[in-house]
Coordinates of C-alpha atoms in Angstrom, one line a residue:
Chain A
M1 CA -31.5 -8.4 -5.0
A2 CA -27.2 -10.0 -4.3
E3 CA -25.8 -7.4 -2.5
V4 CA -22.3 -5.2 -2.8
L5 CA -20.1 -3.6 0.5
V6 CA -18.6 -0.8 -0.5
Y7 CA -15.9 0.5 1.6
V8 CA -16.4 4.3 2.4
D9 CA -12.9 6.8 1.8
H10 CA -13.8 9.8 3.4
V11 CA -12.3 12.9 5.7
D12 CA -14.1 13.5 8.7
G13 CA -17.8 13.0 6.7
A14 CA -16.8 14.5 2.9
V15 CA -16.5 10.9 0.5
R16 CA -13.7 11.4 -1.2
K17 CA -14.3 11.1 -5.4
P18 CA -13.2 7.2 -5.7
T19 CA -15.9 6.1 -3.6
L20 CA -18.6 7.7 -5.1
E21 CA -16.7 6.2 -8.8
L22 CA -17.3 2.5 -6.6
L23 CA -20.5 3.1 -6.3
T24 CA -21.3 3.0 -9.5
L25 CA -19.2 0.4 -10.7
A26 CA -21.0 -1.6 -7.9
R27 CA -24.4 -0.7 -9.1
R28 CA -23.5 -3.3 -11.7
L29 CA -22.7 -6.4 -9.7
G30 CA -25.4 -6.1 -7.6
E31 CA -27.1 -3.1 -5.2
P32 CA -24.4 -1.2 -2.8
V33 CA -24.4 -1.8 0.8
A34 CA -21.4 1.4 2.3
V35 CA -19.4 0.5 5.1
A36 CA -17.7 3.9 6.6
L37 CA -15.9 4.4 9.9
G38 CA -14.5 6.5 11.7
A39 CA -15.1 10.7 12.8
G40 CA -18.2 11.5 10.7
A41 CA -18.9 8.2 9.3
E42 CA -22.9 9.1 9.8
A43 CA -22.1 12.6 8.3
T44 CA -21.5 10.4 4.6
A45 CA -24.8 8.9 3.9
A46 CA -26.5 11.9 2.6
T47 CA -23.6 10.9 0.0
L48 CA -23.6 8.5 -0.2
A49 CA -27.7 7.3 -1.1
E50 CA -28.1 10.3 -3.5
H51 CA -25.3 8.1 -5.9
G52 CA -27.0 5.1 -5.0
A53 CA -25.9 2.7 -1.0
V54 CA -28.6 1.5 -0.1
K55 CA -27.8 0.7 3.2
V56 CA -25.2 2.8 5.7
L57 CA -23.0 0.6 8.3
T58 CA -21.6 3.4 10.8
A59 CA -19.8 2.1 13.3
D60 CA -17.3 4.5 15.1
A61 CA -14.7 3.8 18.3
P62 CA -12.0 5.1 18.6
E63 CA -9.3 2.5 18.1
F64 CA -9.5 3.5 13.9
A65 CA -7.5 6.6 14.6
D66 CA -5.5 5.6 17.4
Y67 CA -4.3 2.2 15.9
L68 CA -2.4 1.7 11.9
V69 CA -5.3 -0.5 9.6
V70 CA -6.9 -3.3 12.1
P71 CA -9.8 -1.4 13.7
K72 CA -10.5 -1.1 10.0
V73 CA -9.7 -4.7 9.0
D74 CA -11.7 -6.0 11.9
A75 CA -15.3 -3.6 11.1
L76 CA -15.0 -4.7 7.6
Q77 CA -15.4 -8.0 7.8
A78 CA -18.3 -7.3 10.2
A79 CA -20.3 -6.1 7.4
Y80 CA -18.8 -9.0 5.5
D81 CA -20.4 -11.3 8.6
A82 CA -24.0 -9.4 8.9
V83 CA -24.9 -8.1 4.8
S84 CA -23.0 -11.6 3.4
P85 CA -22.1 -9.6 -0.7
V86 CA -21.2 -11.3 -3.9
A87 CA -18.2 -9.1 -3.6
V88 CA -16.1 -6.4 -1.6
L89 CA -15.2 -3.0 -3.0
V90 CA -12.1 -1.1 -1.4
P91 CA -10.7 2.4 -3.2
S92 CA -7.0 1.7 -4.5
S93 CA -5.1 3.9 -1.9
A94 CA -2.3 2.5 0.2
E95 CA -4.7 2.1 3.6
G96 CA -6.7 0.5 1.0
K97 CA -5.7 -2.0 -0.5
E98 CA -3.7 -3.0 2.9
I99 CA -7.2 -3.4 4.5
A100 CA -8.6 -5.1 1.5
A101 CA -6.0 -7.1 1.2
R102 CA -6.0 -8.6 5.3
L103 CA -10.0 -8.8 4.6
A104 CA -9.6 -12.0 1.6
V105 CA -6.9 -13.7 3.9
R106 CA -9.4 -13.7 7.3
V107 CA -12.6 -14.2 4.9
E108 CA -10.5 -16.8 2.7
S109 CA -10.7 -15.3 -1.0
G110 CA -9.0 -14.1 -3.7
I111 CA -7.8 -10.3 -4.3
I112 CA -7.4 -7.8 -7.3
T113 CA -5.7 -4.1 -6.9
D114 CA -6.1 -1.5 -8.4
A115 CA -8.9 -2.6 -11.1
I116 CA -8.8 0.0 -14.1
D117 CA -13.3 -1.7 -14.9
L118 CA -15.1 -4.1 -13.7
E119 CA -18.4 -5.8 -15.2
A120 CA -20.3 -8.8 -13.3
G121 CA -19.5 -11.9 -15.4
D122 CA -21.0 -15.1 -15.4
E123 CA -18.3 -16.7 -12.9
G124 CA -18.7 -13.1 -11.0
P125 CA -17.3 -9.9 -11.3
V126 CA -14.5 -9.4 -14.6
A127 CA -11.7 -7.1 -13.4
T128 CA -10.0 -4.8 -16.2
Q129 CA -5.7 -4.0 -15.2
S130 CA -3.3 -2.5 -16.9
V131 CA -0.3 -3.8 -16.3
F132 CA 3.5 -3.8 -17.4
A133 CA 3.7 0.8 -17.4
A134 CA 0.0 0.4 -20.0
A135 CA 2.2 -2.4 -22.2
F136 CA -1.4 -4.9 -21.6
T137 CA -4.0 -4.7 -20.6
T138 CA -5.5 -8.1 -18.8
K139 CA -9.2 -9.3 -17.5
S140 CA -9.6 -11.2 -14.4
R141 CA -11.2 -13.2 -12.0
I142 CA -11.4 -14.8 -8.1
S143 CA -11.1 -17.8 -8.5
K144 CA -11.4 -18.0 -4.4
G145 CA -13.9 -16.9 -2.1
T146 CA -16.0 -13.5 -1.7
P147 CA -14.3 -11.4 -4.7
V148 CA -12.5 -8.4 -2.8
I149 CA -11.3 -6.0 -5.3
T150 CA -9.8 -2.5 -5.3
V151 CA -10.3 0.1 -7.9
K152 CA -8.3 3.1 -9.0
P153 CA -9.0 6.3 -8.9
N154 CA -10.9 7.3 -12.3
S155 CA -12.3 4.4 -13.1
A156 CA -15.8 4.8 -13.4
P157 CA -18.2 8.0 -13.7
V158 CA -19.7 9.6 -10.9
E159 CA -23.2 8.9 -11.2
A160 CA -26.8 10.2 -9.5
A161 CA -28.3 7.4 -8.5
P162 CA -31.1 7.4 -5.1
A163 CA -31.4 5.5 -3.4
A164 CA -32.2 4.6 1.2
G165 CA -29.0 5.2 2.0
A166 CA -30.8 4.1 5.1
V167 CA -28.1 4.4 8.3
E168 CA -27.6 1.3 10.6
A169 CA -24.8 0.8 13.6
L170 CA -23.0 -1.9 13.2
A171 CA -21.7 -3.3 16.5
V172 CA -17.8 -4.1 16.5
S173 CA -15.3 -6.3 18.2
F174 CA -11.7 -5.5 17.6
S175 CA -8.8 -8.5 17.5
A176 CA -6.1 -8.5 19.5
Q177 CA -4.6 -7.4 16.7
A178 CA -6.3 -4.3 16.8
T179 CA -4.1 -2.7 19.2
G180 CA -0.2 -3.4 17.8
T181 CA 0.6 -1.0 16.0
K182 CA -0.4 2.4 17.5
V183 CA -0.5 5.1 15.1
T184 CA 1.7 8.0 18.1
A185 CA 1.1 10.9 16.3
R186 CA -0.9 12.5 13.0
T187 CA 0.0 15.6 11.3
P188 CA -2.4 16.4 8.7
R189 CA -0.7 17.3 5.1
E190 CA -1.6 21.5 4.8
S191 CA -3.5 21.9 2.0
T192 CA -2.5 23.2 -1.0
G193 CA -5.7 24.1 -2.0
R194 CA -5.2 22.4 -5.3
P195 CA -7.4 18.5 -6.5
E196 CA -5.0 15.0 -4.8
L197 CA -3.2 13.9 -7.4
T198 CA -4.4 10.8 -7.9
E199 CA -8.3 11.7 -7.9
A200 CA -7.3 14.8 -9.8
A201 CA -9.3 15.0 -13.6
I202 CA -6.4 17.3 -15.0
V203 CA -2.3 16.8 -13.7
V204 CA 0.0 19.3 -14.8
S205 CA 4.2 17.8 -14.5
G206 CA 6.9 19.4 -13.7
G207 CA 10.4 16.7 -14.5
R208 CA 14.2 17.7 -14.6
G209 CA 13.6 20.5 -17.8
V210 CA 12.1 22.5 -14.6
N211 CA 15.6 23.2 -13.4
G212 CA 15.7 24.1 -9.7
A213 CA 13.0 24.2 -7.7
E214 CA 12.1 28.0 -7.2
N215 CA 11.2 26.7 -11.6
F216 CA 8.1 24.9 -10.2
A217 CA 6.3 28.2 -9.6
I218 CA 5.4 27.8 -13.7
I219 CA 4.0 24.6 -13.1
E220 CA 1.7 25.4 -10.4
A221 CA 0.5 28.6 -12.5
L222 CA -0.5 26.2 -15.5
A223 CA -2.3 23.4 -13.0
D224 CA -4.1 26.4 -11.7
S225 CA -5.5 28.0 -14.2
L226 CA -6.8 24.1 -15.3
G227 CA -8.0 23.5 -11.8
A228 CA -4.8 20.9 -11.7
A229 CA -3.5 18.7 -9.2
V230 CA 0.6 18.9 -9.4
G231 CA 3.0 16.0 -10.1
A232 CA 7.5 15.6 -10.7
S233 CA 9.1 13.1 -12.3
R234 CA 11.8 11.4 -9.8
A235 CA 14.0 13.1 -11.3
A236 CA 12.9 16.7 -10.2
V237 CA 11.9 14.6 -6.5
D238 CA 15.4 13.5 -6.0
A239 CA 17.2 16.5 -6.7
G240 CA 14.8 18.0 -3.7
W241 CA 12.3 20.8 -6.3
Y242 CA 9.2 18.8 -5.5
P243 CA 7.4 16.8 -3.3
H244 CA 7.7 12.8 -3.4
S245 CA 4.2 13.1 -2.9
N246 CA 3.9 15.1 -5.8
Q247 CA 5.7 12.0 -7.3
V248 CA 4.2 10.3 -10.9
G249 CA 5.4 6.5 -11.4
Q250 CA 6.6 3.4 -10.5
T251 CA 7.9 4.4 -7.2
G252 CA 5.8 7.0 -6.8
K253 CA 2.4 7.6 -7.4
S254 CA 0.5 5.6 -10.6
V255 CA -1.7 8.7 -11.7
S256 CA -4.4 8.8 -14.5
P257 CA -6.6 11.4 -16.0
Q258 CA -8.3 12.7 -19.0
L259 CA -5.3 15.2 -19.4
Y260 CA -1.5 15.0 -18.8
I261 CA 0.5 17.6 -19.6
A262 CA 4.5 16.8 -18.9
S263 CA 7.4 19.2 -19.4
G264 CA 10.6 18.9 -19.2
I265 CA 10.0 14.9 -19.4
S266 CA 12.0 12.6 -21.1
G267 CA 9.4 9.7 -19.9
A268 CA 12.1 7.3 -18.8
I269 CA 10.2 3.9 -18.9
Q270 CA 9.6 4.3 -14.5
H271 CA 8.4 7.5 -15.8
R272 CA 5.7 6.1 -17.9
A273 CA 5.0 3.1 -15.8
G274 CA 2.5 5.8 -13.4
M275 CA 1.2 8.6 -16.4
Q276 CA 0.0 6.3 -19.7
T277 CA -3.5 5.4 -18.9
S278 CA -4.2 8.7 -19.0
K279 CA -6.8 9.4 -21.8
T280 CA -4.8 12.3 -24.0
I281 CA -1.2 12.8 -23.4
V282 CA 0.4 16.3 -24.2
A283 CA 4.6 17.1 -23.6
V284 CA 6.5 20.1 -24.0
N285 CA 10.1 19.5 -24.2
K286 CA 13.0 20.6 -25.5
D287 CA 14.7 16.9 -27.4
A288 CA 12.8 15.6 -29.9
E289 CA 14.3 12.6 -29.6
A290 CA 12.5 12.7 -26.1
P291 CA 10.5 8.7 -26.0
I292 CA 7.9 10.9 -24.0
F293 CA 6.4 12.6 -27.6
D294 CA 6.1 8.6 -28.4
L295 CA 3.7 8.4 -26.2
V296 CA 1.5 12.5 -27.2
D297 CA -1.0 12.8 -28.2
Y298 CA 0.1 16.7 -28.8
G299 CA 4.1 17.7 -28.0
V300 CA 5.4 20.9 -28.6
V301 CA 8.9 21.0 -28.8
G302 CA 10.1 24.2 -27.3
D303 CA 11.7 25.4 -24.5
L304 CA 9.0 24.9 -21.5
F305 CA 9.9 28.2 -20.5
E306 CA 9.3 29.7 -22.9
V307 CA 5.8 27.5 -24.2
V308 CA 4.7 27.0 -20.6
P309 CA 4.0 30.4 -19.3
Q310 CA 2.4 31.5 -22.9
L311 CA 0.4 28.6 -22.8
T312 CA -1.3 29.7 -19.1
E313 CA -1.7 33.5 -20.5
E314 CA -4.3 31.9 -23.3
V315 CA -6.1 29.1 -20.6
K316 CA -6.4 32.3 -18.2
A317 CA -7.5 34.1 -21.6
R318 CA -9.5 32.0 -23.3
K319 CA -11.2 31.4 -19.9
G320 CA -11.8 34.9 -19.2
Chain B
M1 CA 19.9 -11.3 22.3
S2 CA 21.4 -11.0 19.4
L3 CA 18.1 -9.0 16.3
R4 CA 16.7 -11.6 14.5
I5 CA 16.0 -9.3 10.6
V6 CA 15.0 -11.0 7.6
V7 CA 14.1 -9.0 4.3
C8 CA 11.8 -10.7 1.6
V9 CA 12.7 -9.9 -1.3
K10 CA 11.5 -10.2 -4.8
Y11 CA 13.2 -11.3 -7.8
V12 CA 11.0 -9.5 -11.4
P13 CA 11.8 -8.6 -14.4
D14 CA 13.6 -5.4 -16.0
A15 CA 11.2 -3.0 -16.2
T16 CA 12.7 -2.0 -18.8
G17 CA 12.8 -4.7 -21.1
D18 CA 10.6 -5.7 -23.0
R19 CA 7.8 -7.3 -20.4
H20 CA 5.4 -10.3 -21.9
F21 CA 3.1 -13.0 -20.8
A22 CA 3.7 -16.2 -21.4
E23 CA 1.2 -19.2 -22.9
D24 CA -0.7 -19.4 -19.8
L25 CA -0.9 -15.9 -19.0
T26 CA 2.1 -15.8 -16.2
V27 CA 4.3 -13.3 -16.6
D28 CA 7.4 -14.9 -19.5
R29 CA 10.3 -15.1 -17.1
D30 CA 12.1 -16.3 -20.2
D31 CA 12.4 -13.0 -22.6
V32 CA 13.4 -10.4 -20.1
D33 CA 16.3 -10.1 -17.9
G34 CA 15.8 -10.2 -13.9
L35 CA 16.7 -8.9 -10.9
L36 CA 16.1 -7.7 -8.1
S37 CA 13.4 -5.4 -7.6
E38 CA 14.4 -2.1 -6.6
L39 CA 11.8 -1.3 -4.0
D40 CA 13.7 -4.1 -2.6
E41 CA 17.1 -2.6 -2.3
Y42 CA 15.5 -0.2 0.3
A43 CA 14.4 -3.1 2.5
V44 CA 17.7 -4.8 2.3
E45 CA 19.2 -1.2 2.8
Q46 CA 16.5 -1.0 6.2
A47 CA 18.1 -4.2 7.4
L48 CA 21.7 -3.4 7.6
Q49 CA 21.2 0.1 9.0
I50 CA 18.9 -1.8 12.1
K51 CA 21.9 -4.2 12.6
E52 CA 24.1 -0.5 11.8
A53 CA 22.6 0.8 14.5
A54 CA 22.4 -2.3 16.9
D55 CA 26.3 -2.6 17.3
G56 CA 25.9 -5.5 14.6
E57 CA 23.9 -7.6 17.1
A58 CA 22.2 -8.6 15.0
E59 CA 21.5 -11.1 11.9
I60 CA 19.7 -10.5 8.4
T61 CA 18.7 -13.4 6.5
V62 CA 17.4 -12.6 2.7
L63 CA 14.6 -14.9 1.6
T64 CA 13.1 -15.4 -2.0
V65 CA 10.3 -17.6 -3.1
G66 CA 11.1 -17.9 -7.2
P67 CA 12.7 -19.8 -10.0
E68 CA 16.3 -21.0 -9.8
D69 CA 17.5 -17.2 -11.3
A70 CA 15.9 -15.6 -8.4
K71 CA 20.0 -16.3 -6.9
D72 CA 20.6 -14.0 -8.3
A73 CA 18.1 -10.8 -6.0
L74 CA 19.8 -13.3 -3.2
R75 CA 23.0 -12.4 -4.5
K76 CA 23.0 -8.9 -4.7
A77 CA 21.5 -8.2 -1.1
L78 CA 24.3 -11.0 0.1
S79 CA 27.0 -8.4 -1.4
M80 CA 25.2 -4.8 0.0
G81 CA 26.1 -6.7 3.6
A82 CA 23.1 -9.9 4.8
D83 CA 24.4 -12.3 7.2
K84 CA 22.5 -15.4 4.9
A85 CA 19.7 -16.8 2.3
V86 CA 16.8 -18.5 2.1
H87 CA 16.0 -19.5 -1.8
V88 CA 12.3 -22.0 -2.1
E89 CA 12.4 -23.1 -4.8
D90 CA 9.5 -25.7 -6.2
D91 CA 8.8 -26.8 -9.8
D92 CA 4.8 -26.5 -7.7
L93 CA 5.4 -22.7 -7.1
H94 CA 5.0 -21.4 -11.2
G95 CA 2.5 -19.5 -11.0
T96 CA 1.4 -18.5 -7.5
D97 CA -0.1 -15.7 -6.4
V98 CA -0.1 -12.6 -4.2
M99 CA -1.9 -15.2 -1.6
G100 CA -0.1 -18.4 -2.7
T101 CA 3.7 -16.8 -2.1
S102 CA 2.3 -14.6 1.4
L103 CA 1.5 -18.0 2.6
V104 CA 5.6 -19.7 1.4
L105 CA 6.5 -16.1 2.8
A106 CA 4.2 -17.2 6.2
K107 CA 5.7 -20.8 6.7
A108 CA 9.4 -19.9 5.6
V109 CA 9.9 -17.0 8.2
E110 CA 9.0 -18.8 11.3
K111 CA 10.7 -22.0 10.4
T112 CA 13.9 -19.1 9.6
G113 CA 13.3 -17.4 13.5
Y114 CA 12.6 -13.6 13.3
D115 CA 12.4 -10.7 15.4
L116 CA 12.0 -8.4 12.8
V117 CA 10.4 -8.8 8.9
I118 CA 11.6 -6.3 6.6
A119 CA 10.0 -5.8 2.9
G120 CA 9.7 -3.5 -0.2
M121 CA 6.6 -1.3 -0.3
A122 CA 5.7 -3.4 -3.3
S123 CA 7.1 -4.8 -5.8
T124 CA 8.2 -3.7 -9.3
D125 CA 6.0 -6.5 -12.0
G126 CA 2.8 -6.0 -10.3
T127 CA 2.9 -3.4 -8.0
M128 CA 0.3 -5.0 -5.6
G129 CA 1.7 -3.3 -2.5
V130 CA 0.4 -5.5 0.3
L131 CA 2.0 -8.0 0.9
P132 CA 4.0 -7.0 3.9
A133 CA 0.3 -6.7 4.8
I134 CA -0.9 -10.7 4.3
L135 CA 2.5 -11.5 6.0
A136 CA 1.5 -9.4 8.7
E137 CA -2.1 -11.1 9.0
R138 CA -1.2 -15.1 8.0
L139 CA 2.0 -14.2 11.5
G140 CA -0.7 -12.4 13.6
V141 CA 2.2 -9.6 14.4
P142 CA 1.9 -6.1 13.8
Q143 CA 1.9 -4.3 10.4
V144 CA 4.0 -1.4 10.8
T145 CA 4.1 -0.4 7.2
L146 CA 5.5 2.3 4.7
L147 CA 7.3 3.4 6.4
S148 CA 9.3 6.9 4.9
E149 CA 11.4 6.6 8.5
V150 CA 12.7 3.4 10.8
S151 CA 13.8 2.6 13.1
V152 CA 14.2 -0.4 15.6
A153 CA 15.6 -0.1 19.9
D154 CA 15.2 -2.0 23.4
G155 CA 11.7 -4.8 21.3
V156 CA 10.8 -2.0 19.9
V157 CA 9.9 -0.1 16.0
K158 CA 9.0 3.3 15.6
G159 CA 9.1 4.5 11.5
R160 CA 6.7 7.2 9.8
R161 CA 4.1 7.1 7.2
D162 CA 3.4 8.9 5.1
G163 CA -0.2 9.1 4.0
D164 CA -2.3 10.9 1.9
T165 CA -3.9 12.9 4.0
A166 CA -1.2 12.7 7.1
S167 CA 2.1 12.0 7.7
E168 CA 1.7 9.6 11.0
Q169 CA 4.0 8.4 13.7
L170 CA 3.5 4.8 14.7
E171 CA 4.6 2.3 17.2
A172 CA 5.0 -2.0 17.7
S173 CA 6.1 -4.2 19.2
L174 CA 8.2 -7.4 18.2
P175 CA 7.9 -9.2 16.6
A176 CA 6.9 -6.9 13.1
V177 CA 6.4 -6.6 9.5
V178 CA 8.0 -3.3 8.2
S179 CA 7.3 -2.4 4.9
V180 CA 9.5 0.5 3.6
T181 CA 8.9 3.2 1.0
D182 CA 11.9 4.3 -1.8
Q183 CA 12.3 8.0 0.8
S184 CA 13.7 6.0 3.8
G185 CA 17.5 6.0 2.3
E186 CA 19.5 5.3 -1.3
A187 CA 20.8 1.9 -1.3
R188 CA 24.3 1.0 -0.8
Y189 CA 26.5 -0.6 -4.2
P190 CA 28.0 -3.4 -3.0
S191 CA 31.2 -3.0 -2.7
F192 CA 33.7 -5.4 -4.5
K193 CA 35.0 -6.7 -1.1
G194 CA 31.3 -7.1 0.0
I195 CA 30.6 -8.8 -4.3
M196 CA 33.6 -11.5 -3.0
A197 CA 32.4 -12.0 -0.1
A198 CA 29.0 -12.8 -0.5
K199 CA 30.1 -15.9 -2.6
K200 CA 31.0 -17.6 0.8
K201 CA 27.7 -17.0 2.8
P202 CA 25.4 -20.0 3.6
V203 CA 22.3 -20.5 0.6
E204 CA 19.4 -22.6 1.9
S205 CA 17.7 -24.2 0.0
L206 CA 13.6 -25.2 0.4
D207 CA 10.8 -26.6 -1.1
L208 CA 7.3 -27.4 -0.3
D209 CA 7.7 -30.8 1.7
D210 CA 10.0 -28.5 3.9
L211 CA 7.6 -26.1 4.6
D212 CA 4.9 -28.2 5.1
I213 CA 2.9 -26.9 2.2
D214 CA 0.8 -28.3 -0.5
A215 CA 1.1 -28.1 -3.8
E216 CA -2.2 -27.4 -3.9
E217 CA -2.5 -24.5 -2.2
V218 CA -0.1 -22.9 -4.8
G219 CA 0.9 -22.9 -8.3
L220 CA -1.3 -21.6 -11.6
E221 CA -3.9 -24.4 -10.7
G222 CA -4.4 -23.4 -6.6
A223 CA -4.6 -19.6 -7.4
W224 CA -6.9 -17.3 -6.4
T225 CA -7.4 -15.1 -9.3
K226 CA -7.9 -16.4 -12.2
V227 CA -6.3 -13.8 -15.4
D228 CA -8.4 -14.7 -18.8
S229 CA -6.9 -13.1 -21.0
A230 CA -4.3 -10.4 -21.8
A231 CA -4.1 -8.1 -24.5
E232 CA -1.1 -5.9 -26.2
R233 CA -2.3 -2.7 -25.8
P234 CA -2.0 -1.6 -29.4
A235 CA 0.5 1.4 -30.1
R236 CA -0.6 4.7 -29.8
T237 CA -1.3 6.7 -33.1
A238 CA 1.1 8.7 -33.7
G239 CA 0.3 12.3 -31.8
T240 CA 0.8 16.2 -34.0
I241 CA 3.8 17.1 -32.7
V242 CA 4.7 21.0 -33.8
K243 CA 8.7 22.6 -33.0
D244 CA 7.9 25.8 -31.0
E245 CA 8.5 29.0 -33.4
G246 CA 7.7 31.0 -31.2
E247 CA 2.9 30.2 -30.8
G248 CA 3.9 26.9 -29.3
G249 CA 2.1 27.3 -25.9
K250 CA -0.7 28.4 -28.3
Q251 CA -1.2 26.5 -30.9
L252 CA -1.3 23.8 -27.3
A253 CA -4.1 25.6 -26.0
E254 CA -5.8 26.1 -29.4
F255 CA -6.0 21.6 -29.0
L256 CA -6.5 21.8 -26.0
A257 CA -9.3 23.9 -25.9
G258 CA -11.1 21.7 -29.1
Q259 CA -10.6 18.5 -26.9
K260 CA -12.6 20.4 -24.3
F261 CA -10.2 20.7 -21.8
I262 CA -10.5 24.7 -21.9

């Protein structure tokens, strides 16, 4: 059966959820062969096998951590040469997209980024994308070379599908470019204990109406009651009330959770570009004319300082 | 030796307009006004700051690939302070995808001569965010991408990249390709003087022949990806909207419980 290369996003051996979603999609196209690189690569094997990887190719070397992107491209290319896959799937993180793009150039293939669905077609995989601030849905395929496709988080269910997951060491010889960009220091992002924004099933966001950094505690309390990630509009980020890493929108992160709760966000096109594909959208805003209300499944016209804490209390009470 | 900076910019349909696809499933550019992609303004700004830090010992060329109207994007960058512009324009470029565009940019950058290429983190229309990495791959030079801070001194570019799990300090020798995020620093507004000066700055036009690129390598026919369909998303059915009269939070909780979120 045809083999599909799946690039594994993991942190010290802990596989991140978007990779498990990729394995679900990869099984529609063929047999998933996972590629795990860096510290903890071998530790990913059990999880990957449980979710359908027939094989796990691993490599570790100091280059993966000490230099930017290219060593990982060299390794993925080595896996590509070893396997001759019918497609290469990579999670749509910032780094994932760069790795996929450089591989596509090297193997002379087209690339599709940020797919939200994937199916087998007569002429190779067909990718669904959501474009122009989710106003359009397109279906595309690669017309030259082996399809290289990056897939957005929350695009497929995580399903158990036990497979062999045999670990094989991948031989990698690094290119001259591999050591071009040195990582001279790395500061891990402090964990908030909340889910990662782009991967979260529920996102609770605050905007201009939150009116101050200290008031974001109200948004965080609601998020914590729901086990959600916290997002912020550009207005809130530009005002310095919340970190840029949490910005949802055209110049921030694009999210597609099961539930998106917008508080004090008017819904400018730039914000909508980043959240419009959310499955269920809820908003709380004082202004009944705010464009966000055009998108909602349920909206409350009211003061977020009244409505949000009441909602938080109610969620806590119901969850007991 | 003066630092040669090339800034790659894109002319995009205004995101606040009603964007559509044309019959051939390329972006319909006639329906919506175009402008310099907002994310590329940050690239122009960083080029200007690098030049200022080098006491003016740098020359900034702004480069775009696009139709006649794309000159507007070049003019904007020139009015911000870039020194000259290169416009790659050719009828055969219609429908070119990222692989083709990166090929054209790589050849144009090489023809122009460069020590540093700077781009925005992504375009605001395609939003792929891969072009700077591809350009570095094609040029065979280091990529120093997604920087929220950037500086250049003594032939070395340094910057900070804020990722999902960590913030990294990066360093590479020139020549290199850099991309910057919207956190790199507010882009300046062109002054009246800048707008007037821009009119006199040189804009060089290049076509595919000038870059030794065959028409088959670019355009819709030469694209590496094919869009089979583009469907307008159906309008969302009108949601329930209630006015808070003291019970708004509870009503919302009731809705969320009904949807099994609680």
